[in-house]
Amino acid sequence: MKLLRYSIFLSLLLLSTNLSAQETGMYLGGSVGSSFLNHTLDDAIGGASTDDLTIDKNNFAYKIYAGYRANKFLSFEGGYRNTGKAENKNNDYTLTSTTKGWDVESVGTLDLEILFVFAKAGAFFWNTENSFQEEIFEENKTGFLWGVGAGVKLGGISIRLEWESLGTTNPESLSMLTGGVTFGF
């Protein structure tokens, strides 16, 4: 029994040493969650008014990313995200919208030992594909991405929850709420 207690104590000691050792270095991560989309097709097409061509939906979304933690307070991150496919059927018209793209951002972190909170700001290079009946409209732009989040460090692994505004103009409003895991090395 004493051997088990000493083993647990030694494991916790090594884990806490590993927590403080992860102040700098590379990390990889992935997150899944929900995107929140509000989108209206700008022009009337095929006799449909823009009121008929609005999407206000939540979708499954995911992202994968890599980062470099420069110090305890500052990281740089970049990755790919897909906000899912949103669809609205109204009368005889169907509007489908898909947005995906690449991002880069700086991440400021307040480290509270095992817990941490962070804020991020950067750029989202996005592609939106809208399809209306048989017609496809595609747009490529760059938007201001910002977000906030919190997490828990478990050695070289972190679990985090974050909300991000993706700064798109078409769709007018697009954000993500995701939970994910990062692996530091």
mmCIF file of C-alpha atoms in Angstrom:
data_model
loop_
_atom_site.group_PDB
_atom_site.id
_atom_site.type_symbol
_atom_site.label_atom_id
_atom_site.label_comp_id
_atom_site.label_asym_id
_atom_site.label_seq_id
_atom_site.Cartn_x
_atom_site.Cartn_y
_atom_site.Cartn_z
ATOM 1 C CA MET A 1 0.000 0.000 0.000
ATOM 2 C CA LYS A 2 2.840 2.399 0.836
ATOM 3 C CA LEU A 3 4.448 1.569 -2.500
ATOM 4 C CA LEU A 4 1.236 2.569 -4.288
ATOM 5 C CA ARG A 5 1.101 5.914 -2.413
ATOM 6 C CA TYR A 6 4.747 6.668 -3.214
ATOM 7 C CA SER A 7 4.146 5.776 -6.875
ATOM 8 C CA ILE A 8 1.150 8.118 -7.082
ATOM 9 C CA PHE A 9 3.081 10.911 -5.336
ATOM 10 C CA LEU A 10 6.064 10.450 -7.672
ATOM 11 C CA SER A 11 3.777 10.454 -10.731
ATOM 12 C CA LEU A 12 2.104 13.695 -9.636
ATOM 13 C CA LEU A 13 5.506 15.266 -8.973
ATOM 14 C CA LEU A 14 6.721 14.315 -12.457
ATOM 15 C CA LEU A 15 3.487 15.602 -13.983
ATOM 16 C CA SER A 16 3.840 18.983 -12.248
ATOM 17 C CA THR A 17 7.484 19.204 -13.420
ATOM 18 C CA ASN A 18 6.311 18.452 -16.965
ATOM 19 C CA LEU A 19 3.627 21.168 -16.689
ATOM 20 C CA SER A 20 6.206 23.842 -16.022
ATOM 21 C CA ALA A 21 8.489 22.478 -18.780
ATOM 22 C CA GLN A 22 5.876 23.166 -21.500
ATOM 23 C CA GLU A 23 6.369 26.960 -21.514
ATOM 24 C CA THR A 24 7.898 27.006 -25.020
ATOM 25 C CA GLY A 25 7.837 24.789 -28.088
ATOM 26 C CA MET A 26 5.664 23.449 -30.880
ATOM 27 C CA TYR A 27 2.150 22.043 -30.541
ATOM 28 C CA LEU A 28 -0.477 20.430 -32.772
ATOM 29 C CA GLY A 29 -4.201 20.442 -32.170
ATOM 30 C CA GLY A 30 -7.670 19.782 -33.411
ATOM 31 C CA SER A 31 -11.103 21.040 -32.388
ATOM 32 C CA VAL A 32 -14.716 20.249 -33.208
ATOM 33 C CA GLY A 33 -17.857 22.165 -32.422
ATOM 34 C CA SER A 34 -20.460 24.392 -33.968
ATOM 35 C CA SER A 35 -20.414 27.281 -36.412
ATOM 36 C CA PHE A 36 -23.001 30.051 -36.249
ATOM 37 C CA LEU A 37 -23.874 31.448 -39.676
ATOM 38 C CA ASN A 38 -26.043 34.389 -40.687
ATOM 39 C CA HIS A 39 -26.039 34.913 -44.441
ATOM 40 C CA THR A 40 -28.213 36.636 -47.051
ATOM 41 C CA LEU A 41 -27.531 36.357 -50.769
ATOM 42 C CA ASP A 42 -27.132 39.953 -51.949
ATOM 43 C CA ASP A 43 -28.965 40.012 -55.280
ATOM 44 C CA ALA A 44 -32.344 38.726 -56.369
ATOM 45 C CA ILE A 45 -31.882 35.739 -58.649
ATOM 46 C CA GLY A 46 -34.446 33.871 -60.687
ATOM 47 C CA GLY A 47 -37.312 35.969 -59.345
ATOM 48 C CA ALA A 48 -36.512 35.249 -55.682
ATOM 49 C CA SER A 49 -36.139 38.197 -53.330
ATOM 50 C CA THR A 50 -33.212 38.325 -50.905
ATOM 51 C CA ASP A 51 -35.633 37.814 -47.996
ATOM 52 C CA ASP A 52 -36.210 34.318 -49.354
ATOM 53 C CA LEU A 53 -32.451 33.674 -49.604
ATOM 54 C CA THR A 54 -31.340 33.946 -45.992
ATOM 55 C CA ILE A 55 -29.554 31.326 -43.874
ATOM 56 C CA ASP A 56 -29.410 31.605 -40.078
ATOM 57 C CA LYS A 57 -28.116 28.191 -38.961
ATOM 58 C CA ASN A 58 -25.719 26.346 -36.701
ATOM 59 C CA ASN A 59 -23.529 23.640 -38.244
ATOM 60 C CA PHE A 60 -20.913 21.076 -37.325
ATOM 61 C CA ALA A 61 -17.482 22.697 -37.700
ATOM 62 C CA TYR A 62 -13.894 21.580 -37.218
ATOM 63 C CA LYS A 63 -10.361 22.904 -37.359
ATOM 64 C CA ILE A 64 -6.821 21.575 -37.248
ATOM 65 C CA TYR A 65 -3.906 23.764 -36.287
ATOM 66 C CA ALA A 66 -0.240 23.978 -35.338
ATOM 67 C CA GLY A 67 1.466 26.519 -33.174
ATOM 68 C CA TYR A 68 4.682 27.701 -31.637
ATOM 69 C CA ARG A 69 4.707 28.834 -28.016
ATOM 70 C CA ALA A 70 7.413 31.545 -27.910
ATOM 71 C CA ASN A 71 7.148 31.992 -24.139
ATOM 72 C CA LYS A 72 4.696 31.593 -21.299
ATOM 73 C CA PHE A 73 2.525 34.463 -22.588
ATOM 74 C CA LEU A 74 2.756 34.488 -26.409
ATOM 75 C CA SER A 75 2.083 31.891 -29.114
ATOM 76 C CA PHE A 76 1.686 31.938 -32.876
ATOM 77 C CA GLU A 77 -0.866 29.627 -34.439
ATOM 78 C CA GLY A 78 -2.126 28.692 -37.898
ATOM 79 C CA GLY A 79 -4.457 26.127 -39.346
ATOM 80 C CA TYR A 80 -7.325 25.055 -41.561
ATOM 81 C CA ARG A 81 -11.023 25.200 -40.671
ATOM 82 C CA ASN A 82 -14.314 24.149 -42.234
ATOM 83 C CA THR A 83 -17.521 25.694 -40.902
ATOM 84 C CA GLY A 84 -19.823 23.137 -42.503
ATOM 85 C CA LYS A 85 -22.541 23.266 -45.121
ATOM 86 C CA ALA A 86 -25.612 25.367 -44.335
ATOM 87 C CA GLU A 87 -28.810 25.103 -46.321
ATOM 88 C CA ASN A 88 -32.128 26.921 -46.389
ATOM 89 C CA LYS A 89 -35.152 25.835 -48.395
ATOM 90 C CA ASN A 90 -37.779 28.525 -48.788
ATOM 91 C CA ASN A 91 -40.676 28.179 -51.212
ATOM 92 C CA ASP A 92 -39.203 26.623 -54.341
ATOM 93 C CA TYR A 93 -35.710 27.999 -53.735
ATOM 94 C CA THR A 94 -32.718 26.355 -52.072
ATOM 95 C CA LEU A 95 -29.633 28.269 -50.920
ATOM 96 C CA THR A 96 -26.543 26.365 -49.807
ATOM 97 C CA SER A 97 -23.455 28.028 -48.324
ATOM 98 C CA THR A 98 -20.079 26.517 -47.401
ATOM 99 C CA THR A 99 -17.166 28.489 -45.911
ATOM 100 C CA LYS A 100 -13.682 27.141 -45.277
ATOM 101 C CA GLY A 101 -10.177 28.529 -45.181
ATOM 102 C CA TRP A 102 -6.781 29.022 -43.576
ATOM 103 C CA ASP A 103 -5.901 31.236 -40.632
ATOM 104 C CA VAL A 104 -2.892 32.690 -38.787
ATOM 105 C CA GLU A 105 -3.031 34.440 -35.442
ATOM 106 C CA SER A 106 -1.120 35.594 -32.368
ATOM 107 C CA VAL A 107 -2.323 34.154 -29.078
ATOM 108 C CA GLY A 108 -1.846 35.904 -25.733
ATOM 109 C CA THR A 109 -2.110 33.583 -22.732
ATOM 110 C CA LEU A 110 -2.581 34.150 -19.004
ATOM 111 C CA ASP A 111 -1.118 31.012 -17.432
ATOM 112 C CA LEU A 112 -2.602 30.040 -14.064
ATOM 113 C CA GLU A 113 -0.490 26.858 -13.554
ATOM 114 C CA ILE A 114 -2.858 24.081 -14.661
ATOM 115 C CA LEU A 115 -5.603 26.419 -15.955
ATOM 116 C CA PHE A 116 -5.095 29.062 -18.656
ATOM 117 C CA VAL A 117 -7.137 31.695 -20.478
ATOM 118 C CA PHE A 118 -6.256 33.195 -23.829
ATOM 119 C CA ALA A 119 -7.218 35.756 -26.456
ATOM 120 C CA LYS A 120 -6.257 35.649 -30.122
ATOM 121 C CA ALA A 121 -6.202 37.953 -33.125
ATOM 122 C CA GLY A 122 -5.169 37.341 -36.712
ATOM 123 C CA ALA A 123 -6.324 36.807 -40.280
ATOM 124 C CA PHE A 124 -8.744 34.316 -41.829
ATOM 125 C CA PHE A 125 -8.240 33.617 -45.555
ATOM 126 C CA TRP A 126 -11.665 32.265 -46.494
ATOM 127 C CA ASN A 127 -13.534 30.860 -49.431
ATOM 128 C CA THR A 128 -17.334 30.878 -49.501
ATOM 129 C CA GLU A 129 -19.272 28.894 -52.064
ATOM 130 C CA ASN A 130 -22.953 29.742 -52.392
ATOM 131 C CA SER A 131 -25.161 27.637 -54.595
ATOM 132 C CA PHE A 132 -28.626 28.714 -55.591
ATOM 133 C CA GLN A 133 -30.561 26.208 -57.673
ATOM 134 C CA GLU A 134 -28.075 25.387 -60.461
ATOM 135 C CA GLU A 135 -25.887 28.490 -60.079
ATOM 136 C CA ILE A 136 -22.674 28.607 -57.991
ATOM 137 C CA PHE A 137 -21.176 31.848 -56.669
ATOM 138 C CA GLU A 138 -17.695 31.742 -55.143
ATOM 139 C CA GLU A 139 -15.864 34.412 -53.152
ATOM 140 C CA ASN A 140 -12.301 34.497 -51.736
ATOM 141 C CA LYS A 141 -11.385 37.159 -49.170
ATOM 142 C CA THR A 142 -9.437 37.861 -45.990
ATOM 143 C CA GLY A 143 -11.048 38.827 -42.687
ATOM 144 C CA PHE A 144 -10.003 39.841 -39.169
ATOM 145 C CA LEU A 145 -10.222 36.806 -36.870
ATOM 146 C CA TRP A 146 -10.406 37.213 -33.095
ATOM 147 C CA GLY A 147 -11.376 34.950 -30.239
ATOM 148 C CA VAL A 148 -11.208 34.040 -26.550
ATOM 149 C CA GLY A 149 -10.884 30.752 -24.723
ATOM 150 C CA ALA A 150 -9.841 28.790 -21.666
ATOM 151 C CA GLY A 151 -8.224 25.453 -21.045
ATOM 152 C CA VAL A 152 -6.609 22.921 -18.761
ATOM 153 C CA LYS A 153 -3.026 21.632 -19.051
ATOM 154 C CA LEU A 154 -2.418 17.938 -18.401
ATOM 155 C CA GLY A 155 1.298 17.539 -19.002
ATOM 156 C CA GLY A 156 2.069 17.927 -22.697
ATOM 157 C CA ILE A 157 -1.663 17.752 -23.514
ATOM 158 C CA SER A 158 -4.087 20.670 -23.190
ATOM 159 C CA ILE A 159 -7.851 20.621 -23.434
ATOM 160 C CA ARG A 160 -9.374 23.918 -24.525
ATOM 161 C CA LEU A 161 -12.718 25.557 -25.251
ATOM 162 C CA GLU A 162 -12.825 28.641 -27.477
ATOM 163 C CA TRP A 163 -15.116 31.036 -29.314
ATOM 164 C CA GLU A 164 -13.918 32.802 -32.478
ATOM 165 C CA SER A 165 -15.367 35.476 -34.756
ATOM 166 C CA LEU A 166 -14.097 34.825 -38.280
ATOM 167 C CA GLY A 167 -14.502 38.337 -39.696
ATOM 168 C CA THR A 168 -16.256 37.385 -42.923
ATOM 169 C CA THR A 169 -18.366 39.827 -44.920
ATOM 170 C CA ASN A 170 -20.158 37.253 -47.079
ATOM 171 C CA PRO A 171 -21.558 35.512 -44.975
ATOM 172 C CA GLU A 172 -22.267 38.615 -42.889
ATOM 173 C CA SER A 173 -21.743 36.890 -39.559
ATOM 174 C CA LEU A 174 -19.751 33.705 -38.976
ATOM 175 C CA SER A 175 -18.349 32.441 -35.685
ATOM 176 C CA MET A 176 -17.287 29.124 -34.142
ATOM 177 C CA LEU A 177 -17.536 27.580 -30.680
ATOM 178 C CA THR A 178 -15.211 24.568 -30.409
ATOM 179 C CA GLY A 179 -13.599 22.244 -27.933
ATOM 180 C CA GLY A 180 -10.325 20.563 -28.689
ATOM 181 C CA VAL A 181 -7.034 19.011 -27.683
ATOM 182 C CA THR A 182 -3.457 20.185 -28.252
ATOM 183 C CA PHE A 183 -0.332 18.044 -28.040
ATOM 184 C CA GLY A 184 2.902 19.831 -27.120
ATOM 185 C CA PHE A 185 6.367 18.626 -27.987
#
